[in-house]
Amino acid sequence: MTSSTERATRAKPMPVEERRAAIARATLPLLVAHGRDVTTRQIADASGVAEGTLFRVFDDKEAIIDAAVEHFLDPEPFRAALRSIDPSLPLELKVELVLARFLDRFSGIFGVFAALGNRPRPPAQNLEIITGIFDELLAPDLEALRVPPAQVFKFVRLVAFSSAMPQFGPTIGLDTDELAHLIVHGIATSAGAPAPAASAAVLEPTIQTAPTSPMGTTPC
């Protein structure tokens, strides 16, 4: 069996900051799986280095955990993922892609913080940057929108946040394409008539369970 020390001898040399970032990235899945019980041996194995290497770039295990959480909460990769969506795509597809990115972001945050227990709340995000991204993304659709892009952001964030909550999301039973359709078209038919009985039946369990869902503060 190959030991972590043997792997470390083959590891590519890195500058200190790159090594710290690599270890932080490798630690995140371990935090979700093991919480604070994760061992430095597990972190070293996942990072492809010897345990001693960990302590050449970090003071202790808590410092590694803090760096992993800080790396995860960096908003720039998430913003870049939003910016990567082509503004020329159809409106509903763009909303679906945005929702998928928000759901992934919120699910990750819930997973990490649930595993680690009591930690400081995630820092508040600069909403002007996010709304600016929505302005650019939805610029081709302004004539079709009944609300400004900043309001669309609020709708998307609310739907994604509630859908990602572990205690509530699994009971919704709606895919991102269905949620995107709901945001873009609402719940009424084009003529303003009531929704078909079948659709109402699908939505009924969500309406019943919503009052008992836990409340939370959105970190984005």
Coordinates of C-alpha atoms in Angstrom, one line a residue:
M1 CA 0.0 0.0 0.0
T2 CA 1.3 3.5 -0.9
S3 CA 1.7 5.7 2.2
S4 CA 1.0 9.4 2.3
T5 CA 4.8 9.9 2.8
E6 CA 5.6 8.0 -0.4
R7 CA 3.0 10.0 -2.3
A8 CA 4.4 13.2 -0.9
T9 CA 7.8 12.4 -2.3
R10 CA 6.2 12.4 -5.8
A11 CA 4.1 15.5 -5.1
K12 CA 4.8 18.4 -7.4
P13 CA 6.6 21.3 -5.5
M14 CA 4.3 24.3 -5.0
P15 CA 4.6 27.8 -3.6
V16 CA 3.3 28.0 -0.1
E17 CA 0.0 29.8 -1.0
E18 CA -0.7 27.3 -3.8
R19 CA -0.1 24.5 -1.4
R20 CA -2.4 26.0 1.2
A21 CA -5.2 26.5 -1.4
A22 CA -4.8 22.9 -2.7
I23 CA -5.0 21.5 0.9
A24 CA -8.1 23.7 1.6
R25 CA -9.8 22.5 -1.6
A26 CA -9.1 18.8 -0.7
T27 CA -10.4 19.3 2.9
L28 CA -13.8 20.6 2.0
P29 CA -15.4 17.2 1.0
L30 CA -13.9 15.7 4.2
L31 CA -15.5 18.4 6.3
V32 CA -18.9 17.6 4.8
A33 CA -18.4 13.8 5.4
H34 CA -16.7 13.9 8.8
G35 CA -17.2 17.4 10.3
R36 CA -14.6 18.3 13.0
D37 CA -13.7 14.6 13.4
V38 CA -11.7 14.7 10.2
T39 CA -8.1 13.7 10.9
T40 CA -5.0 15.2 9.6
R41 CA -4.1 11.8 8.1
Q42 CA -7.3 12.0 6.0
I43 CA -6.5 15.5 5.0
A44 CA -3.0 14.6 4.0
D45 CA -4.2 11.6 2.0
A46 CA -6.8 13.6 0.2
S47 CA -4.2 16.3 -0.5
G48 CA -1.5 13.9 -1.7
V49 CA 1.1 15.1 0.8
A50 CA 2.6 13.8 4.1
E51 CA 1.1 14.9 7.3
G52 CA 4.2 16.9 8.1
T53 CA 3.7 19.0 5.0
L54 CA 0.3 20.2 6.4
F55 CA 2.1 21.7 9.4
R56 CA 4.7 23.4 7.3
V57 CA 1.9 25.6 5.8
F58 CA -0.7 25.5 8.6
D59 CA -0.3 25.9 12.4
D60 CA -2.9 23.2 13.3
K61 CA -6.0 21.3 12.1
E62 CA -8.3 24.2 13.1
A63 CA -6.2 26.5 10.8
I64 CA -6.8 24.0 7.9
I65 CA -10.5 23.9 8.6
D66 CA -10.7 27.7 8.7
A67 CA -8.8 28.0 5.4
A68 CA -11.1 25.4 3.8
V69 CA -14.2 27.3 4.9
E70 CA -12.7 30.6 3.8
H71 CA -11.8 29.1 0.4
F72 CA -15.3 27.8 0.0
L73 CA -17.0 31.1 0.9
D74 CA -14.9 33.1 -1.6
P75 CA -17.7 34.5 -3.8
E76 CA -15.6 35.0 -6.9
P77 CA -15.8 31.5 -8.4
F78 CA -19.6 31.6 -7.9
R79 CA -19.8 35.0 -9.6
A80 CA -17.6 33.7 -12.4
A81 CA -20.0 30.8 -12.9
L82 CA -22.9 33.3 -13.2
R83 CA -21.0 35.4 -15.7
S84 CA -20.2 32.4 -17.8
I85 CA -23.9 32.1 -18.8
D86 CA -24.5 33.4 -22.3
P87 CA -26.9 36.4 -22.3
S88 CA -28.1 35.4 -25.8
L89 CA -29.7 32.2 -24.5
P90 CA -33.5 32.0 -24.1
L91 CA -34.7 33.7 -20.9
E92 CA -36.1 30.5 -19.3
L93 CA -32.9 28.6 -20.0
K94 CA -30.9 31.4 -18.4
V95 CA -33.0 31.3 -15.3
E96 CA -32.7 27.6 -15.1
L97 CA -28.9 27.8 -15.3
V98 CA -28.8 30.6 -12.7
L99 CA -31.0 28.5 -10.4
A100 CA -28.7 25.5 -10.8
R101 CA -25.7 27.6 -9.7
F102 CA -27.5 29.1 -6.8
L103 CA -28.8 25.7 -5.7
D104 CA -25.3 24.3 -5.8
R105 CA -23.9 27.2 -3.8
F106 CA -26.6 27.1 -1.1
S107 CA -26.4 23.3 -0.8
G108 CA -22.7 23.5 -0.3
I109 CA -23.0 26.2 2.4
F110 CA -25.7 24.2 4.2
G111 CA -23.6 21.0 4.0
V112 CA -20.4 22.6 5.3
F113 CA -21.9 24.5 8.1
A114 CA -24.2 21.7 9.2
A115 CA -21.1 19.4 9.4
L116 CA -19.0 21.9 11.4
G117 CA -21.7 23.0 13.8
N118 CA -21.5 26.3 15.5
R119 CA -19.4 28.7 13.5
P120 CA -19.7 32.4 12.6
R121 CA -22.3 33.2 10.0
P122 CA -21.1 33.6 6.4
P123 CA -20.1 37.2 5.6
A124 CA -22.7 39.3 3.8
Q125 CA -22.2 39.5 0.1
N126 CA -22.0 42.6 -2.0
L127 CA -25.4 42.6 -3.6
E128 CA -24.5 45.3 -6.1
I129 CA -22.1 43.0 -7.8
I130 CA -24.7 40.2 -8.1
T131 CA -27.4 42.5 -9.3
G132 CA -24.9 43.9 -11.8
I133 CA -24.4 40.4 -13.2
F134 CA -28.2 40.0 -13.5
D135 CA -28.4 43.3 -15.3
E136 CA -26.0 42.1 -17.9
L137 CA -27.4 38.7 -18.2
L138 CA -31.0 39.8 -18.6
A139 CA -30.3 42.9 -20.7
P140 CA -31.6 41.2 -23.9
D141 CA -34.9 40.4 -22.2
L142 CA -35.8 43.8 -20.6
E143 CA -38.8 44.3 -22.9
A144 CA -40.2 40.8 -21.9
L145 CA -39.7 41.4 -18.1
R146 CA -42.4 42.8 -15.8
V147 CA -39.9 43.4 -13.1
P148 CA -36.3 44.8 -13.2
P149 CA -33.4 42.3 -13.1
A150 CA -32.7 43.2 -9.5
Q151 CA -36.1 41.8 -8.6
V152 CA -35.5 38.7 -10.7
F153 CA -32.4 38.1 -8.6
K154 CA -34.5 38.3 -5.4
F155 CA -37.0 35.8 -6.8
V156 CA -34.2 33.4 -7.9
R157 CA -32.3 33.7 -4.6
L158 CA -35.5 33.0 -2.5
V159 CA -36.5 30.0 -4.6
A160 CA -33.0 28.6 -4.6
F161 CA -32.4 29.1 -0.9
S162 CA -35.6 27.3 0.1
S163 CA -35.1 24.5 -2.4
A164 CA -31.6 23.9 -1.1
M165 CA -32.6 23.6 2.6
P166 CA -32.0 20.0 3.7
Q167 CA -35.1 20.0 5.9
F168 CA -37.4 21.4 3.2
G169 CA -35.9 21.1 -0.3
P170 CA -36.4 17.3 -0.8
T171 CA -40.2 17.7 -0.1
I172 CA -40.7 20.2 -3.0
G173 CA -40.3 17.6 -5.7
L174 CA -39.5 20.2 -8.4
D175 CA -36.6 20.2 -10.8
T176 CA -34.7 23.3 -11.7
D177 CA -36.5 23.5 -15.1
E178 CA -39.8 23.5 -13.3
L179 CA -38.7 26.1 -10.8
A180 CA -37.4 28.2 -13.7
H181 CA -40.7 27.9 -15.5
L182 CA -42.5 29.0 -12.3
I183 CA -40.3 32.1 -12.0
V184 CA -40.6 33.1 -15.6
H185 CA -44.3 32.4 -16.1
G186 CA -45.8 32.4 -12.7
I187 CA -48.7 30.2 -11.6
A188 CA -51.5 31.5 -13.8
T189 CA -52.3 30.6 -17.3
S190 CA -51.8 33.2 -20.0
A191 CA -55.5 34.0 -19.9
G192 CA -55.5 34.3 -16.2
A193 CA -57.6 31.2 -15.7
P194 CA -57.0 28.9 -12.7
A195 CA -54.3 26.3 -13.0
P196 CA -55.4 22.8 -14.1
A197 CA -56.4 20.5 -11.3
A198 CA -53.4 18.2 -11.9
S199 CA -51.0 21.0 -11.4
A200 CA -52.8 22.1 -8.2
A201 CA -52.5 18.6 -6.9
V202 CA -48.8 18.6 -7.4
L203 CA -48.4 21.9 -5.6
E204 CA -50.6 21.0 -2.7
P205 CA -48.1 19.1 -0.6
T206 CA -45.6 22.0 -0.9
I207 CA -48.3 24.4 0.4
Q208 CA -49.0 22.2 3.4
T209 CA -45.4 21.7 4.4
A210 CA -44.1 25.2 3.9
P211 CA -45.4 26.6 7.3
T212 CA -43.3 24.0 9.2
S213 CA -40.1 24.6 7.3
P214 CA -37.2 26.1 9.3
M215 CA -36.4 29.8 8.8
G216 CA -32.9 30.9 7.9
T217 CA -30.9 33.9 6.8
T218 CA -29.6 33.8 3.2
P219 CA -25.8 34.1 3.1
C220 CA -25.7 35.4 -0.5

